[in-house]
Coordinates of C-alpha atoms in Angstrom, one line a residue:
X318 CA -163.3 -34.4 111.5
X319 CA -164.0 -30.9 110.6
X320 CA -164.4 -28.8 113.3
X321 CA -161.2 -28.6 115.3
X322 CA -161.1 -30.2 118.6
X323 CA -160.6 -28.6 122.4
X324 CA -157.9 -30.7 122.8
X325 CA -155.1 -32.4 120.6
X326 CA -153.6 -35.5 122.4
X327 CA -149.9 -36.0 121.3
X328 CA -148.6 -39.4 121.7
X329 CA -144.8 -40.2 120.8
X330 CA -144.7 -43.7 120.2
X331 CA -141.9 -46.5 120.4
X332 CA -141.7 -50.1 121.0
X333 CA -144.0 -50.3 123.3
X334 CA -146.3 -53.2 122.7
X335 CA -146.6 -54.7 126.4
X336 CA -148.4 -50.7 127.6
X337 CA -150.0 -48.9 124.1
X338 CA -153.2 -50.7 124.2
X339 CA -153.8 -49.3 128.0
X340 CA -152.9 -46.0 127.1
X341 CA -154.8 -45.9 124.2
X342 CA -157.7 -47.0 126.1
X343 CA -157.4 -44.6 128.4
X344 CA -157.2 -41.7 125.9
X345 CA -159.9 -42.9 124.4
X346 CA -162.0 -43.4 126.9
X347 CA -161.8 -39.6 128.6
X348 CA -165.5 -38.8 129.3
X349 CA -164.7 -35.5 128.0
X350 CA -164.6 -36.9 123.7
X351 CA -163.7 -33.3 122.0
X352 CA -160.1 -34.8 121.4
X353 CA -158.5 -35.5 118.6
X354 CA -155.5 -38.6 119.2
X355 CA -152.0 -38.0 117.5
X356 CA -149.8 -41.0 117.1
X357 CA -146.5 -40.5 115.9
X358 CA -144.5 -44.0 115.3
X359 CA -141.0 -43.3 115.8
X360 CA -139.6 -46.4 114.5
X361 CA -140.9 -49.1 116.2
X362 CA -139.6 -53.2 115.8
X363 CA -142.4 -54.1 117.9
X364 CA -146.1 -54.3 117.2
X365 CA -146.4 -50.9 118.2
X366 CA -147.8 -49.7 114.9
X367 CA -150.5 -52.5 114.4
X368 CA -151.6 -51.7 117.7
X369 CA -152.0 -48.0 116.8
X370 CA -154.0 -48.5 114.0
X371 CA -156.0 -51.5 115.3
X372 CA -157.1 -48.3 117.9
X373 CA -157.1 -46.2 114.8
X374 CA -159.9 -48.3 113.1
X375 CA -162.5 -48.2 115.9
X376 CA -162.2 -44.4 116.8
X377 CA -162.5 -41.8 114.0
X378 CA -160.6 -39.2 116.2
X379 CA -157.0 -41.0 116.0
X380 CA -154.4 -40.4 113.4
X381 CA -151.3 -42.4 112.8
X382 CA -148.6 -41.2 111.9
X383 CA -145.5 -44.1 111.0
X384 CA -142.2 -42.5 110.5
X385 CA -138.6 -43.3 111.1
X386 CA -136.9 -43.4 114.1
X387 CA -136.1 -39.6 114.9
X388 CA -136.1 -39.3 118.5
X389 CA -138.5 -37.8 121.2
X390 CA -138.7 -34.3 120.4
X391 CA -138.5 -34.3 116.4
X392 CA -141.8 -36.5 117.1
X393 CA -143.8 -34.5 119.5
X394 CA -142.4 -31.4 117.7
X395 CA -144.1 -33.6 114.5
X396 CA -147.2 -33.5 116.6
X397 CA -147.5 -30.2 118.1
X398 CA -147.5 -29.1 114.1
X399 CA -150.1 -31.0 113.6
X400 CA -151.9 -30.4 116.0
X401 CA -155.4 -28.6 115.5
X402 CA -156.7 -28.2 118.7
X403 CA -157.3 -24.9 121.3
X404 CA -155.4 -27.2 124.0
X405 CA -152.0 -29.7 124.1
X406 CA -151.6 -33.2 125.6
X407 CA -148.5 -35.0 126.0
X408 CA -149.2 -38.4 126.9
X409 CA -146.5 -41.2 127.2
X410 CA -147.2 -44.2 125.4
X411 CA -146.3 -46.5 128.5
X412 CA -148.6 -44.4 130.8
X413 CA -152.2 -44.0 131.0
X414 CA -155.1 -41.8 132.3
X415 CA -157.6 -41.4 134.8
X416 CA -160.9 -41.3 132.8
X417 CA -162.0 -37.3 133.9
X418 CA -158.9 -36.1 133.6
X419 CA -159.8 -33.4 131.1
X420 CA -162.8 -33.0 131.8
X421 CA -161.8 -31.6 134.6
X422 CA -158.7 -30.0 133.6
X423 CA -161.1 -27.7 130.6
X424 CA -163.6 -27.3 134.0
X425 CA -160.8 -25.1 135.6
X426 CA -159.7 -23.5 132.7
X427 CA -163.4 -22.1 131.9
X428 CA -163.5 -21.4 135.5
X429 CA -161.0 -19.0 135.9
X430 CA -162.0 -17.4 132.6
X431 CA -160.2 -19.5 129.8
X432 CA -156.8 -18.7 128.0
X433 CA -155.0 -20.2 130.4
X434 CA -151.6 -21.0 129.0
X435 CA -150.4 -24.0 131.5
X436 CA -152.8 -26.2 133.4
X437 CA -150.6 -28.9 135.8
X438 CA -152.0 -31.3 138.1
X439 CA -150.1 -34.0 139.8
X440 CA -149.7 -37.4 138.8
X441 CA -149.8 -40.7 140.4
X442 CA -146.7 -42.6 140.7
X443 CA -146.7 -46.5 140.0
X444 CA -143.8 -48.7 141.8
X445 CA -141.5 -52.0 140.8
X446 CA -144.9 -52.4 137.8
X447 CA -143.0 -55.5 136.4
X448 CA -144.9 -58.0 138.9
X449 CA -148.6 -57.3 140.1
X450 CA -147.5 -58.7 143.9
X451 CA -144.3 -56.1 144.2
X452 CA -146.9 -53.3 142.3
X453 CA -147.5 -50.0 144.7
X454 CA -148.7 -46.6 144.4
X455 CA -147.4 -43.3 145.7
X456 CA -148.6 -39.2 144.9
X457 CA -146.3 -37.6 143.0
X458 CA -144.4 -35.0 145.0
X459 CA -147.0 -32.1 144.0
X460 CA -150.0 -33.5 145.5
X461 CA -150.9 -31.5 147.8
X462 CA -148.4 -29.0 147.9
X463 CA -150.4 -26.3 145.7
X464 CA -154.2 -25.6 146.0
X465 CA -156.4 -25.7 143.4
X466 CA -155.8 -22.3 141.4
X467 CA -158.7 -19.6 142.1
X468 CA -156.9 -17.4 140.2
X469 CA -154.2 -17.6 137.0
X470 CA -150.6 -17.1 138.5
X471 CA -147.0 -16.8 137.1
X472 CA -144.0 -19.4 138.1
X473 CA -142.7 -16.8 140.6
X474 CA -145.7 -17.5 142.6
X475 CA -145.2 -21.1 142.5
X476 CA -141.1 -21.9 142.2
X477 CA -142.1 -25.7 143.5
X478 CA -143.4 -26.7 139.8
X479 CA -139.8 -26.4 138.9
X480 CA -138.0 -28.5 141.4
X481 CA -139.0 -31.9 140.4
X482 CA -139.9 -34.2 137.9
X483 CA -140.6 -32.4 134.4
X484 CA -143.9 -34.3 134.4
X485 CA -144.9 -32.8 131.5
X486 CA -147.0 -34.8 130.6
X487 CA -149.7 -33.8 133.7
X488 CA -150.2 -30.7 131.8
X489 CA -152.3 -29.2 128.9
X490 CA -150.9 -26.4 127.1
X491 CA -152.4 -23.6 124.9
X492 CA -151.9 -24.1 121.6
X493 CA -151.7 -20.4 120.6
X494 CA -149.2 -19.6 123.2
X495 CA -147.0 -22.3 122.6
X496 CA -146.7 -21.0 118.7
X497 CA -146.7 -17.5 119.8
X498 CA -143.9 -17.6 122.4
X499 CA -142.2 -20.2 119.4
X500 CA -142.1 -23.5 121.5
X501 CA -141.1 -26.6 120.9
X502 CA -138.7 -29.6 121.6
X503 CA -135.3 -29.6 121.3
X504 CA -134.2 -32.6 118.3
X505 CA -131.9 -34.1 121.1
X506 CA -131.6 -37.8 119.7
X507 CA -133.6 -40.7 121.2
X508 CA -135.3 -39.7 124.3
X509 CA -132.5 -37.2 125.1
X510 CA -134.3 -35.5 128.2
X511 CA -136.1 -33.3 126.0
X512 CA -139.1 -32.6 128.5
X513 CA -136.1 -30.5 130.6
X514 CA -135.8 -27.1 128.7
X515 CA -139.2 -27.7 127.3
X516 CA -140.0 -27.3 131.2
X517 CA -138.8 -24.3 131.7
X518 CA -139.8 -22.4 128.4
X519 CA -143.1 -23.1 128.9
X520 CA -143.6 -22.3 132.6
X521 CA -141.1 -19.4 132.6
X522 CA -142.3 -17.9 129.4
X523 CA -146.4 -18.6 130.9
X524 CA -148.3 -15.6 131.5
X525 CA -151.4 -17.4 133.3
X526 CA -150.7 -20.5 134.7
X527 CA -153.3 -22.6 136.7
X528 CA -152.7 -25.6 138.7
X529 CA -155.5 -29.0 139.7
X530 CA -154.4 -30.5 142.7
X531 CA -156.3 -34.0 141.4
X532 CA -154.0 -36.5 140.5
X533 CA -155.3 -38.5 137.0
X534 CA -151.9 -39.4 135.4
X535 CA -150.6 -42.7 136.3
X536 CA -146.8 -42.7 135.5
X537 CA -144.6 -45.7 135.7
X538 CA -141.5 -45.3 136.7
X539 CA -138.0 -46.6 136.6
X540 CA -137.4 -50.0 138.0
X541 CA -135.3 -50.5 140.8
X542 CA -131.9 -51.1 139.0
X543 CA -133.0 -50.1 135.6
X544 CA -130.3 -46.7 135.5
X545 CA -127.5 -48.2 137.2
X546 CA -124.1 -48.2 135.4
X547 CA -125.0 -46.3 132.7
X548 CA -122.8 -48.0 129.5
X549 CA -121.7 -44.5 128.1
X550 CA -119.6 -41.6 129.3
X551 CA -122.7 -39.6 127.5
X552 CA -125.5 -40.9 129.3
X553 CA -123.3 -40.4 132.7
X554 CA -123.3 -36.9 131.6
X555 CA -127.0 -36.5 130.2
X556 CA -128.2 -35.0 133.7
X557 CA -125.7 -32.6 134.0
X558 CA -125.8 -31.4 130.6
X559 CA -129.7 -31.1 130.3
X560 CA -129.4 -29.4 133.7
X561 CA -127.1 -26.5 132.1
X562 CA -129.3 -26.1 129.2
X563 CA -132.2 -25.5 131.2
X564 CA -130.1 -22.8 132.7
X565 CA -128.9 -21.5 129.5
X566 CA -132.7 -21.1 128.7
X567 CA -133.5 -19.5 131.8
X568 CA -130.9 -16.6 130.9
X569 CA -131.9 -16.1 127.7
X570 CA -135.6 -15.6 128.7
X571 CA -134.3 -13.3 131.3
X572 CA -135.3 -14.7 134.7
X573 CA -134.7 -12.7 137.7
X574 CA -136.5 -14.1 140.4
X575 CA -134.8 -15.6 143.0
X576 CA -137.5 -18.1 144.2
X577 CA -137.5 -19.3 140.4
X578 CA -133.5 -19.4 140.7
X579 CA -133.6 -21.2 143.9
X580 CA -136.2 -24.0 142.2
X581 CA -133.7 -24.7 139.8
X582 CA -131.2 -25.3 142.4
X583 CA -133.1 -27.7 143.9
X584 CA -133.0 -29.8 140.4
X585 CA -129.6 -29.6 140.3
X586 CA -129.0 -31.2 143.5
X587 CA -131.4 -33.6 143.1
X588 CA -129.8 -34.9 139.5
X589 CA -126.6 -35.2 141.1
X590 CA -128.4 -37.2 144.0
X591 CA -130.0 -39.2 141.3
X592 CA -125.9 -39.7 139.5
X593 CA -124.2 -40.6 142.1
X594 CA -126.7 -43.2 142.9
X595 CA -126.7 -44.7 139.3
X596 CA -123.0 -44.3 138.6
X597 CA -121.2 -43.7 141.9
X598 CA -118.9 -40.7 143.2
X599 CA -116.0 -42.3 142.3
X600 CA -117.1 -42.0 138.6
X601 CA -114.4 -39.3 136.8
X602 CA -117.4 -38.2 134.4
X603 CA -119.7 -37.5 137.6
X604 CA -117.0 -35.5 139.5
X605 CA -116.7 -33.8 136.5
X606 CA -119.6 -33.0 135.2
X607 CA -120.4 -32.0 139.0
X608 CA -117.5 -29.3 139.0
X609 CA -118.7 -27.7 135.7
X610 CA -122.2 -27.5 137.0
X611 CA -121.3 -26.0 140.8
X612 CA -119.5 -23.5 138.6
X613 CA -122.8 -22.2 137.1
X614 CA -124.6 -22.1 140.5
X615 CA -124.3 -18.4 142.2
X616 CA -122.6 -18.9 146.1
X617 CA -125.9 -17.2 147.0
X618 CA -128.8 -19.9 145.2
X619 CA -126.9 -22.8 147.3
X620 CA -126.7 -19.8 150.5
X621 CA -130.6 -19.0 150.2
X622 CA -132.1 -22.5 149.7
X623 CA -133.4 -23.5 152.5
X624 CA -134.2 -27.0 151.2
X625 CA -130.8 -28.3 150.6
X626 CA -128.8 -29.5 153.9
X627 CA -126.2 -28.1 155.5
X628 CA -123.9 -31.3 154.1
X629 CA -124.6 -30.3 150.6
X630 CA -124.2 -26.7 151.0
X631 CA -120.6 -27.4 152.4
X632 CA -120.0 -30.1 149.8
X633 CA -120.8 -27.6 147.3
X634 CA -118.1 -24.7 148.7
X635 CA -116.0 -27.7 148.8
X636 CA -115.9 -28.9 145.3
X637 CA -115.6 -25.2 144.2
X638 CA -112.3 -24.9 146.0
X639 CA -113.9 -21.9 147.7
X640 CA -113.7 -21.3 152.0
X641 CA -117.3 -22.9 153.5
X642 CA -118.8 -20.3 155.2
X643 CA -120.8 -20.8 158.7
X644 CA -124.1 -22.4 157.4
X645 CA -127.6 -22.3 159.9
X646 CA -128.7 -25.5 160.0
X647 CA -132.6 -23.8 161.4
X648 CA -133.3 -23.2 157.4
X649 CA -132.8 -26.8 156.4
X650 CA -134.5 -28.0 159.9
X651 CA -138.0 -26.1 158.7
X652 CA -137.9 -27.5 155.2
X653 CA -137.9 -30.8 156.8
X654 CA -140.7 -30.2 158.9
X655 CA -142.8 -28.6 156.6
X656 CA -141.8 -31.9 154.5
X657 CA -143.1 -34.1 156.9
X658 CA -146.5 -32.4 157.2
X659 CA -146.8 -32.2 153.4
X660 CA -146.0 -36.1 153.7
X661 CA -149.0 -37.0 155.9
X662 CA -151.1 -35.1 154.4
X663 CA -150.7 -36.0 151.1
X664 CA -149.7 -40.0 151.8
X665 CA -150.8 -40.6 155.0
X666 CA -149.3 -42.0 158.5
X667 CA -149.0 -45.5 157.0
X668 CA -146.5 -44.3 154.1
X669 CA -144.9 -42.1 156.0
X670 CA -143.7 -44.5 158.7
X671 CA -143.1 -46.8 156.0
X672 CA -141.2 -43.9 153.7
X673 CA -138.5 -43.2 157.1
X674 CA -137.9 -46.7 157.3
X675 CA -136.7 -47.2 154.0
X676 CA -135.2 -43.3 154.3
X677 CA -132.9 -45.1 157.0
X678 CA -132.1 -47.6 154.8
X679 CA -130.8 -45.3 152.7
X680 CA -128.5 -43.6 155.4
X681 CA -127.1 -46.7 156.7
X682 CA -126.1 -47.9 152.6
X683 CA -125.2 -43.9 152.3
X684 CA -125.6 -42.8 149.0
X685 CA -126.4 -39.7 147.0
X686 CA -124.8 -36.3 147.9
X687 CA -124.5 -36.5 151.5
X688 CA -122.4 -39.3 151.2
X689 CA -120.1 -38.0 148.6
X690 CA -120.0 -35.1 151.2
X691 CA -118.7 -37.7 154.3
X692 CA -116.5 -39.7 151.6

């Protein structure tokens, strides 16, 4: 290949025999074919590197790349360097790809005038994957929540891409403004969370960003189980601790906008939700790690944020050690309903009876924040 490519597809690669094969196929079978395909072998014990290069041999426009193992952001970092093309892809190995999913991506981005420096879409979430009769399918918690972009806009006008999932992977990047603006992944080892202040560098530090409400990326999950108990008083922590270097990013870059502020909020909420779940309130590293990251968190982010409950808010007061002030419970009672219409439109009456059944579930087992807050 000669001529560089629209887009460079970046796939970090490790033991992951049992998926590569339906990711690869997937890559390689995008209708739109200006691509080139980056694989970066990190390592792998499995028969993830024949499989690469098996691909490799029948399409010209995939480079392997075996290495040792480094982690997950020395490797895309790896790939971004090498990458040639106007446009970024990150692409899970263990994932794969609805077929026009840059086609229509590079559609928008020549529709609103090109030099776009973010492009995000949703991304299809698939359930308990490890048997085909357990198998289901749910949106990702964007669809539907943003329209189609007719216009490039900045993160202040959309706070919501920074509340959940990193997902960064449903996104193409510009190549140009990634090296201007000097982005790339933090050399955390192994995984490490690394997507988390890449996240917010690019999005904050985005100057047109554009958004596809199509969902083509079909992500897999955790497995029911599969985080519980974590072995180390590291990986207890690794939530917490991504969660504050995001915020040390978000300082140095300067960011001032509430709405943006209040995102972030959200997140950290949501990864303590997603803590005490997988190791438990009584765990010392979780209380811990909770205090230290209340302590970052202004009174008036957890004040302002309408989507967190009036439980949490007082939780949060509480763990400070601060007085709870009266808290409106008519802010939290909108998000909700504004929830539940974003849920039937984007899943449907079926899921969503089906979603408060299970959300009752929940309640009666009592986990996550709200029942630290009763406990």
């Amino acid at each position: 290949m000669t001529c560089s490519p629209r887009i460079s597809v970046i796939i970090p690669i490790c033991n992951v025999e049992k998926f590569l094969d339906e990711c690869l196929d997937s890559v390689s079978g995008q209708t739109f074919r200006d691509i080139e395909i980056i694989c970066l072998n990190d390592g792998s014990k499995d028969g993830s590197s024949a499989i690469m290069h098996c691909h490799a041999d029948a399409d010209e426009r995939i480079v392997c790349i075996d290495k040792q193992n480094e982690g997950y952001g020395v490797t895309c970092n790896r790939g971004l360097d090498m990458a040639r093309g106007e446009y970024i892809a990150i692409v899970e190995p263990d994932d794969y790809l609805r077929p026009d999913m840059f086609k229509d991506m590079l559609a928008l981005v020549d529709a609103l005038g090109g030099a776009i420096d973010v492009v995000k879409t949703p991304w299809l979430e698939l359930h308990e994957w490890d048997n085909p009769s357990t198998l289901y399918t749910k949106p990702g918690g964007l669809y539907r929540a943003l329209p189609t972009s007719k216009a490039p806009f900045v993160l202040a006008d959309a706070p919501i891409l920074l509340e959940g999932h990193p997902s960064i992977w449903s996104a193409l990047y510009r190549r140009a403004f990634l090296d201007e603006q000097g982005i790339r992944f933090h050399p955390y080892p192994g995984a490490g969370w690394a997507d988390n202040p890449f996240l917010v560098q690019t999005l904050c530090r985005a100057r047109k960003i554009a958004y596809l409400d199509k969902m083509f990326y079909c992500y897999r999950t955790d497995l029911p189980g599969s985080t519980l108990h974590h072995a180390t008083e590291e990986k207890v922590a690794l939530p917490f601790v991504r969660w504050m270097d995001m915020t040390s990013e978000m300082h140095d870059m300067g960011v001032r906008d509430e709405g943006i502020w209040l995102a972030h909020t959200v997140r950290a909420f949501n990864y303590l939700d997603g803590a005490i779940i997988d190791d438990g309130w009584d765990n010392p590293v979780v209380r811990r790690m909770t205090k230290r990251m209340f302590d970052m968190i202004p009174e008036q982010h957890v004040l302002h944020c309408g989507k967190l409950s009036p439980a949490k808010k007082r939780f949060y007061f509480e763990q400070r050690g601060l007085p709870v002030p009266n808290i409106s419970p008519l802010p939290y009672a909108k998000h909700l309903a504004a929830q539940s219409v974003h849920a039937l439109r984007a899943m449907g009456v079926a899921y969503l009876v089906r979603r408060t059944a299970q959300f009752v579930g929940e309640k009666v087992k009592g986990i996550g924040v709200e029942s630290a807050a009763r406990g």
